[in-house]
mmCIF file of C-alpha atoms in Angstrom:
data_model
loop_
_atom_site.group_PDB
_atom_site.id
_atom_site.type_symbol
_atom_site.label_atom_id
_atom_site.label_comp_id
_atom_site.label_asym_id
_atom_site.label_seq_id
_atom_site.Cartn_x
_atom_site.Cartn_y
_atom_site.Cartn_z
ATOM 1 C CA MET A 201 -9.876 12.115 -18.020
ATOM 2 C CA TYR A 202 -12.344 9.240 -17.563
ATOM 3 C CA TRP A 203 -12.874 6.956 -14.591
ATOM 4 C CA GLY A 204 -10.637 3.948 -15.132
ATOM 5 C CA ASP A 205 -8.452 5.836 -17.608
ATOM 6 C CA SER A 206 -4.667 5.865 -17.337
ATOM 7 C CA ILE A 207 -1.750 8.004 -18.457
ATOM 8 C CA SER A 208 0.033 6.511 -21.465
ATOM 9 C CA GLY A 209 2.685 9.135 -22.231
ATOM 10 C CA ILE A 210 4.455 12.106 -20.633
ATOM 11 C CA GLU A 211 6.634 14.686 -22.357
ATOM 12 C CA GLN A 212 7.800 17.844 -20.624
ATOM 13 C CA ASP A 213 9.680 21.043 -21.316
ATOM 14 C CA ASP A 214 10.674 24.062 -19.244
ATOM 15 C CA SER A 215 7.162 25.510 -19.135
ATOM 16 C CA GLY A 216 4.857 22.485 -18.802
ATOM 17 C CA VAL A 217 4.022 18.832 -19.328
ATOM 18 C CA ASN A 218 2.189 17.215 -22.266
ATOM 19 C CA VAL A 219 0.208 14.153 -21.196
ATOM 20 C CA THR A 220 -1.522 11.522 -23.310
ATOM 21 C CA PHE A 221 -4.167 9.146 -21.955
ATOM 22 C CA GLU A 222 -5.459 5.724 -22.929
ATOM 23 C CA GLN A 223 -8.984 7.140 -23.444
ATOM 24 C CA ALA A 224 -9.166 10.917 -22.915
ATOM 25 C CA ALA A 225 -7.775 13.535 -25.267
ATOM 26 C CA PRO A 226 -4.179 14.740 -24.745
ATOM 27 C CA ALA A 227 -3.723 17.727 -22.421
ATOM 28 C CA ARG A 228 -1.027 20.066 -21.152
ATOM 29 C CA PHE A 229 -0.400 20.847 -17.482
ATOM 30 C CA ASP A 230 1.902 23.052 -15.429
ATOM 31 C CA TYR A 231 2.880 20.054 -13.266
ATOM 32 C CA VAL A 232 2.133 16.336 -13.072
ATOM 33 C CA VAL A 233 1.877 14.662 -9.659
ATOM 34 C CA GLY A 234 2.090 10.872 -9.702
ATOM 35 C CA ALA A 235 -0.236 9.889 -6.857
ATOM 36 C CA ASP A 236 -1.154 6.585 -8.508
ATOM 37 C CA GLY A 237 0.084 4.125 -5.923
ATOM 38 C CA LEU A 238 2.536 1.279 -5.638
ATOM 39 C CA HIS A 239 2.260 0.382 -9.347
ATOM 40 C CA SER A 240 2.473 4.000 -10.522
ATOM 41 C CA ALA A 241 2.215 4.572 -14.273
ATOM 42 C CA VAL A 242 3.672 8.069 -13.841
ATOM 43 C CA ARG A 243 6.738 6.647 -12.101
ATOM 44 C CA ARG A 244 7.217 4.034 -14.822
ATOM 45 C CA LEU A 245 6.944 6.564 -17.652
ATOM 46 C CA VAL A 246 9.250 9.171 -16.105
ATOM 47 C CA PHE A 247 11.629 7.274 -13.810
ATOM 48 C CA GLY A 248 11.787 3.763 -15.285
ATOM 49 C CA ALA A 249 10.481 0.221 -14.838
ATOM 50 C CA GLU A 250 8.933 -0.838 -11.528
ATOM 51 C CA GLN A 251 11.551 -3.522 -10.956
ATOM 52 C CA GLY A 252 14.202 -0.880 -10.409
ATOM 53 C CA PHE A 253 12.408 0.732 -7.468
ATOM 54 C CA VAL A 254 10.025 -1.801 -5.905
ATOM 55 C CA GLN A 255 11.332 -4.464 -3.500
ATOM 56 C CA HIS A 256 9.170 -7.367 -2.294
ATOM 57 C CA MET A 257 9.265 -7.540 1.513
ATOM 58 C CA GLY A 258 8.188 -11.139 1.973
ATOM 59 C CA MET A 259 4.483 -10.586 2.656
ATOM 60 C CA TYR A 260 1.115 -10.307 0.903
ATOM 61 C CA VAL A 261 -2.053 -8.632 2.127
ATOM 62 C CA ALA A 262 -5.708 -9.050 1.156
ATOM 63 C CA THR A 263 -8.808 -7.244 2.429
ATOM 64 C CA LEU A 264 -12.502 -7.599 1.702
ATOM 65 C CA PRO A 265 -15.863 -6.658 3.247
ATOM 66 C CA VAL A 266 -17.469 -9.584 5.117
ATOM 67 C CA ASP A 267 -20.991 -10.310 6.275
ATOM 68 C CA ARG A 268 -20.492 -10.246 10.064
ATOM 69 C CA THR A 269 -18.210 -9.391 12.942
ATOM 70 C CA PHE A 270 -16.686 -12.019 15.230
ATOM 71 C CA GLY A 271 -16.743 -9.932 18.412
ATOM 72 C CA GLY A 272 -18.422 -6.811 19.691
ATOM 73 C CA ASP A 273 -18.983 -3.711 17.607
ATOM 74 C CA ARG A 274 -15.791 -2.202 19.058
ATOM 75 C CA GLU A 275 -13.584 -5.300 18.936
ATOM 76 C CA VAL A 276 -10.991 -6.328 16.364
ATOM 77 C CA ILE A 277 -10.589 -10.116 16.486
ATOM 78 C CA MET A 278 -7.319 -11.601 15.188
ATOM 79 C CA TYR A 279 -6.084 -15.154 14.722
ATOM 80 C CA ASN A 280 -2.418 -16.008 14.100
ATOM 81 C CA ALA A 281 -0.716 -19.149 12.919
ATOM 82 C CA PRO A 282 3.044 -18.984 12.216
ATOM 83 C CA GLY A 283 3.459 -16.767 9.170
ATOM 84 C CA THR A 284 -0.222 -15.847 8.809
ATOM 85 C CA SER A 285 -2.668 -13.386 10.308
ATOM 86 C CA VAL A 286 -6.393 -13.018 9.710
ATOM 87 C CA SER A 287 -8.530 -10.432 11.465
ATOM 88 C CA VAL A 288 -11.963 -8.848 11.270
ATOM 89 C CA HIS A 289 -12.514 -5.182 12.108
ATOM 90 C CA PRO A 290 -16.085 -3.991 12.858
ATOM 91 C CA ALA A 291 -15.381 -0.838 10.786
ATOM 92 C CA GLY A 292 -18.403 1.117 11.941
ATOM 93 C CA GLY A 293 -20.942 -1.524 10.978
ATOM 94 C CA LYS A 294 -19.266 -2.564 7.704
ATOM 95 C CA PRO A 295 -16.999 -5.428 8.831
ATOM 96 C CA LEU A 296 -13.700 -5.759 7.009
ATOM 97 C CA ALA A 297 -11.445 -8.830 6.966
ATOM 98 C CA ALA A 298 -7.688 -8.591 6.519
ATOM 99 C CA PHE A 299 -5.431 -11.489 5.543
ATOM 100 C CA ILE A 300 -1.668 -10.932 5.854
ATOM 101 C CA PHE A 301 0.751 -13.770 5.204
ATOM 102 C CA ARG A 302 4.444 -14.333 4.712
ATOM 103 C CA SER A 303 5.606 -15.621 1.338
ATOM 104 C CA PRO A 304 8.534 -15.220 -1.039
ATOM 105 C CA ALA A 305 7.743 -13.349 -4.231
ATOM 106 C CA VAL A 306 5.288 -15.432 -6.281
ATOM 107 C CA ALA A 307 6.529 -16.271 -9.770
ATOM 108 C CA GLY A 308 4.198 -14.842 -12.385
ATOM 109 C CA TYR A 309 2.392 -12.628 -9.898
ATOM 110 C CA ASP A 310 0.029 -10.141 -11.588
ATOM 111 C CA TYR A 311 -1.411 -7.433 -9.338
ATOM 112 C CA ARG A 312 -4.429 -7.163 -11.689
ATOM 113 C CA ASP A 313 -5.384 -10.884 -11.674
ATOM 114 C CA THR A 314 -8.144 -11.296 -9.072
ATOM 115 C CA GLU A 315 -8.581 -15.035 -9.661
ATOM 116 C CA GLN A 316 -4.868 -15.566 -8.989
ATOM 117 C CA HIS A 317 -5.189 -13.511 -5.798
ATOM 118 C CA LYS A 318 -8.081 -15.649 -4.552
ATOM 119 C CA ARG A 319 -6.050 -18.814 -5.120
ATOM 120 C CA LEU A 320 -3.078 -17.375 -3.229
ATOM 121 C CA VAL A 321 -5.192 -16.449 -0.206
ATOM 122 C CA ILE A 322 -7.034 -19.777 -0.126
ATOM 123 C CA ASP A 323 -3.807 -21.772 -0.491
ATOM 124 C CA ALA A 324 -2.130 -19.771 2.287
ATOM 125 C CA TYR A 325 -5.032 -20.189 4.742
ATOM 126 C CA ARG A 326 -6.486 -23.602 3.972
ATOM 127 C CA GLY A 327 -6.572 -25.353 7.360
ATOM 128 C CA ARG A 328 -4.869 -22.366 9.029
ATOM 129 C CA ALA A 329 -7.669 -19.822 9.483
ATOM 130 C CA GLY A 330 -9.025 -21.071 12.812
ATOM 131 C CA MET A 331 -12.386 -19.487 13.681
ATOM 132 C CA PHE A 332 -12.252 -17.536 10.417
ATOM 133 C CA ASP A 333 -12.276 -20.588 8.159
ATOM 134 C CA GLU A 334 -15.746 -19.672 6.845
ATOM 135 C CA LEU A 335 -14.299 -16.461 5.379
ATOM 136 C CA LEU A 336 -12.501 -18.463 2.697
ATOM 137 C CA ASP A 337 -15.879 -19.065 1.026
ATOM 138 C CA GLN A 338 -16.368 -15.296 0.926
ATOM 139 C CA VAL A 339 -12.927 -14.911 -0.627
ATOM 140 C CA ARG A 340 -13.926 -17.363 -3.373
ATOM 141 C CA ALA A 341 -17.120 -15.417 -4.103
ATOM 142 C CA ALA A 342 -15.703 -11.892 -3.680
ATOM 143 C CA ASP A 343 -15.944 -9.339 -6.465
ATOM 144 C CA ASP A 344 -14.158 -6.588 -4.511
ATOM 145 C CA LEU A 345 -11.102 -8.329 -3.061
ATOM 146 C CA TYR A 346 -8.073 -6.082 -2.591
ATOM 147 C CA PHE A 347 -4.772 -7.938 -2.841
ATOM 148 C CA ASP A 348 -1.148 -6.950 -3.301
ATOM 149 C CA ALA A 349 2.390 -7.630 -2.186
ATOM 150 C CA VAL A 350 3.854 -5.661 0.692
ATOM 151 C CA CYS A 351 6.675 -3.807 -1.011
ATOM 152 C CA ARG A 352 9.173 -1.093 -0.357
ATOM 153 C CA VAL A 353 9.383 1.705 -2.918
ATOM 154 C CA SER A 354 12.738 3.469 -2.907
ATOM 155 C CA LEU A 355 13.955 6.103 -5.369
ATOM 156 C CA PRO A 356 16.975 8.407 -5.132
ATOM 157 C CA GLY A 357 14.682 11.317 -6.037
ATOM 158 C CA TRP A 358 10.949 11.850 -6.452
ATOM 159 C CA THR A 359 11.122 14.705 -8.943
ATOM 160 C CA LYS A 360 12.184 15.078 -12.564
ATOM 161 C CA GLY A 361 11.522 18.489 -14.057
ATOM 162 C CA ARG A 362 7.855 19.297 -13.507
ATOM 163 C CA VAL A 363 6.873 15.745 -12.580
ATOM 164 C CA THR A 364 6.911 14.605 -8.959
ATOM 165 C CA LEU A 365 5.659 11.602 -6.991
ATOM 166 C CA LEU A 366 3.317 11.560 -4.009
ATOM 167 C CA GLY A 367 2.327 8.866 -1.508
ATOM 168 C CA ASP A 368 2.974 5.202 -2.277
ATOM 169 C CA ALA A 369 4.222 6.010 -5.779
ATOM 170 C CA GLY A 370 7.380 7.509 -4.261
ATOM 171 C CA SER A 371 7.646 5.968 -0.819
ATOM 172 C CA SER A 372 5.683 2.921 0.269
ATOM 173 C CA LEU A 373 6.058 0.529 3.176
ATOM 174 C CA SER A 374 3.432 0.396 5.871
ATOM 175 C CA LEU A 375 1.356 -2.257 7.591
ATOM 176 C CA PHE A 376 -0.537 0.036 9.963
ATOM 177 C CA GLY A 377 -2.474 2.059 7.383
ATOM 178 C CA ASP A 378 -0.483 5.285 7.594
ATOM 179 C CA GLY A 379 0.210 5.296 3.850
ATOM 180 C CA SER A 380 -2.975 7.308 3.265
ATOM 181 C CA SER A 381 -2.107 9.716 6.072
ATOM 182 C CA LEU A 382 1.363 10.265 4.640
ATOM 183 C CA ALA A 383 -0.106 10.892 1.185
ATOM 184 C CA ILE A 384 -2.548 13.477 2.536
ATOM 185 C CA ALA A 385 0.232 15.187 4.476
ATOM 186 C CA GLY A 386 2.410 15.116 1.369
ATOM 187 C CA ALA A 387 -0.303 16.739 -0.746
ATOM 188 C CA HIS A 388 -0.578 19.553 1.801
ATOM 189 C CA THR A 389 3.200 20.047 1.868
ATOM 190 C CA LEU A 390 3.405 20.047 -1.923
ATOM 191 C CA ALA A 391 0.619 22.625 -2.273
ATOM 192 C CA GLU A 392 2.193 24.759 0.444
ATOM 193 C CA GLU A 393 5.612 24.794 -1.205
ATOM 194 C CA LEU A 394 4.258 25.494 -4.686
ATOM 195 C CA GLY A 395 2.234 28.343 -3.215
ATOM 196 C CA ARG A 396 5.283 29.807 -1.482
ATOM 197 C CA THR A 397 7.331 30.170 -4.663
ATOM 198 C CA PRO A 398 5.060 29.801 -7.715
ATOM 199 C CA GLY A 399 7.821 31.125 -9.955
ATOM 200 C CA ASP A 400 10.389 28.615 -8.699
ATOM 201 C CA ALA A 401 9.101 25.119 -9.395
ATOM 202 C CA ASP A 402 12.500 23.484 -8.886
ATOM 203 C CA GLY A 403 12.880 24.992 -5.425
ATOM 204 C CA ALA A 404 9.298 24.194 -4.401
ATOM 205 C CA LEU A 405 9.525 20.549 -5.449
ATOM 206 C CA ARG A 406 12.928 20.177 -3.795
ATOM 207 C CA ARG A 407 11.614 21.538 -0.484
ATOM 208 C CA TYR A 408 8.510 19.340 -0.708
ATOM 209 C CA GLU A 409 10.643 16.234 -1.112
ATOM 210 C CA GLN A 410 12.960 17.122 1.763
ATOM 211 C CA ARG A 411 10.077 17.697 4.148
ATOM 212 C CA GLN A 412 8.103 14.641 3.087
ATOM 213 C CA ARG A 413 11.075 12.262 3.220
ATOM 214 C CA ALA A 414 11.673 13.312 6.827
ATOM 215 C CA LEU A 415 8.036 12.516 7.625
ATOM 216 C CA ALA A 416 8.010 9.155 5.827
ATOM 217 C CA LYS A 417 11.331 7.847 7.186
ATOM 218 C CA PRO A 418 10.046 6.644 10.606
ATOM 219 C CA ALA A 419 7.234 4.641 8.965
ATOM 220 C CA LEU A 420 9.705 2.907 6.670
ATOM 221 C CA ARG A 421 12.047 2.182 9.566
ATOM 222 C CA GLY A 422 9.297 0.556 11.654
ATOM 223 C CA PHE A 423 8.376 -2.179 9.164
ATOM 224 C CA ARG A 424 10.287 -5.033 10.844
ATOM 225 C CA VAL A 425 8.670 -4.405 14.214
ATOM 226 C CA ALA A 426 5.226 -4.008 12.647
ATOM 227 C CA SER A 427 5.528 -7.241 10.683
ATOM 228 C CA GLU A 428 6.514 -9.247 13.790
ATOM 229 C CA LEU A 429 3.610 -7.785 15.754
ATOM 230 C CA LEU A 430 1.031 -8.543 13.058
ATOM 231 C CA VAL A 431 2.435 -11.737 11.539
ATOM 232 C CA PRO A 432 4.862 -13.514 13.862
ATOM 233 C CA GLY A 433 6.891 -16.088 11.993
ATOM 234 C CA SER A 434 6.817 -18.866 14.604
ATOM 235 C CA ARG A 435 4.830 -20.094 17.602
ATOM 236 C CA VAL A 436 7.583 -18.808 19.880
ATOM 237 C CA THR A 437 7.291 -15.266 18.511
ATOM 238 C CA ILE A 438 3.485 -15.451 18.745
ATOM 239 C CA ALA A 439 3.793 -16.391 22.437
ATOM 240 C CA LEU A 440 6.324 -13.614 23.092
ATOM 241 C CA ARG A 441 4.146 -11.024 21.319
ATOM 242 C CA ASP A 442 1.065 -12.079 23.271
ATOM 243 C CA ALA A 443 2.949 -12.010 26.585
ATOM 244 C CA ALA A 444 4.244 -8.514 25.831
ATOM 245 C CA VAL A 445 0.730 -7.301 25.007
ATOM 246 C CA ARG A 446 -0.655 -8.730 28.265
ATOM 247 C CA VAL A 447 2.073 -7.032 30.308
ATOM 248 C CA ALA A 448 1.578 -3.719 28.495
ATOM 249 C CA SER A 449 -2.173 -3.821 29.074
ATOM 250 C CA ARG A 450 -1.609 -3.673 32.851
ATOM 251 C CA PHE A 451 -0.109 -0.184 32.676
#
């Protein structure tokens, strides 16, 4: 498989999975693990269209490297207006900006259209970025902007035959960056269960899913609290959040 390639077809039987690619030659595998993110091609090919499993949660997020920090080398600086958050993390000498804003689902949204993403960020933050207003010029010029909707992925099951889902492809909803941690933990659990019963794929994949769902459930449940902490929806909730943080910092 080539860098930038994608799976275009999956057919399986009792002993393996035949996979075709957009560029590479077809191949056969014992198992296929869809670890290809929120917009998983494996999930679409095996489980059905994205619309049946992906729910927009009323927010969008963008990140990009920026040319300077706005505080010390150990300080994350954040600015909130109602419904928006922009912050810069020093990130070990490679500063990273994050824009998170509340919005209904955008009609015609295309997760691959970078120019559309730039317009959405600029429109959301024009006149509302405070001390970070200069970052909008960097958004306009960026060639490595990450942007996507904050969505919840929910499926009744992550496994069909010898195909299973891992990480955001099967269970996604996090604003605190633990999606990667959950995916790594899931990969370990999957390998462990397949190693325990190599002759019983059904049992191994079933146990993997049970264990990983239990681990992912608290992260999914905490979304509402996380969203109000990061992106309060009104000036009142901003004031309440800030007051709570000040009180907590005394203990």
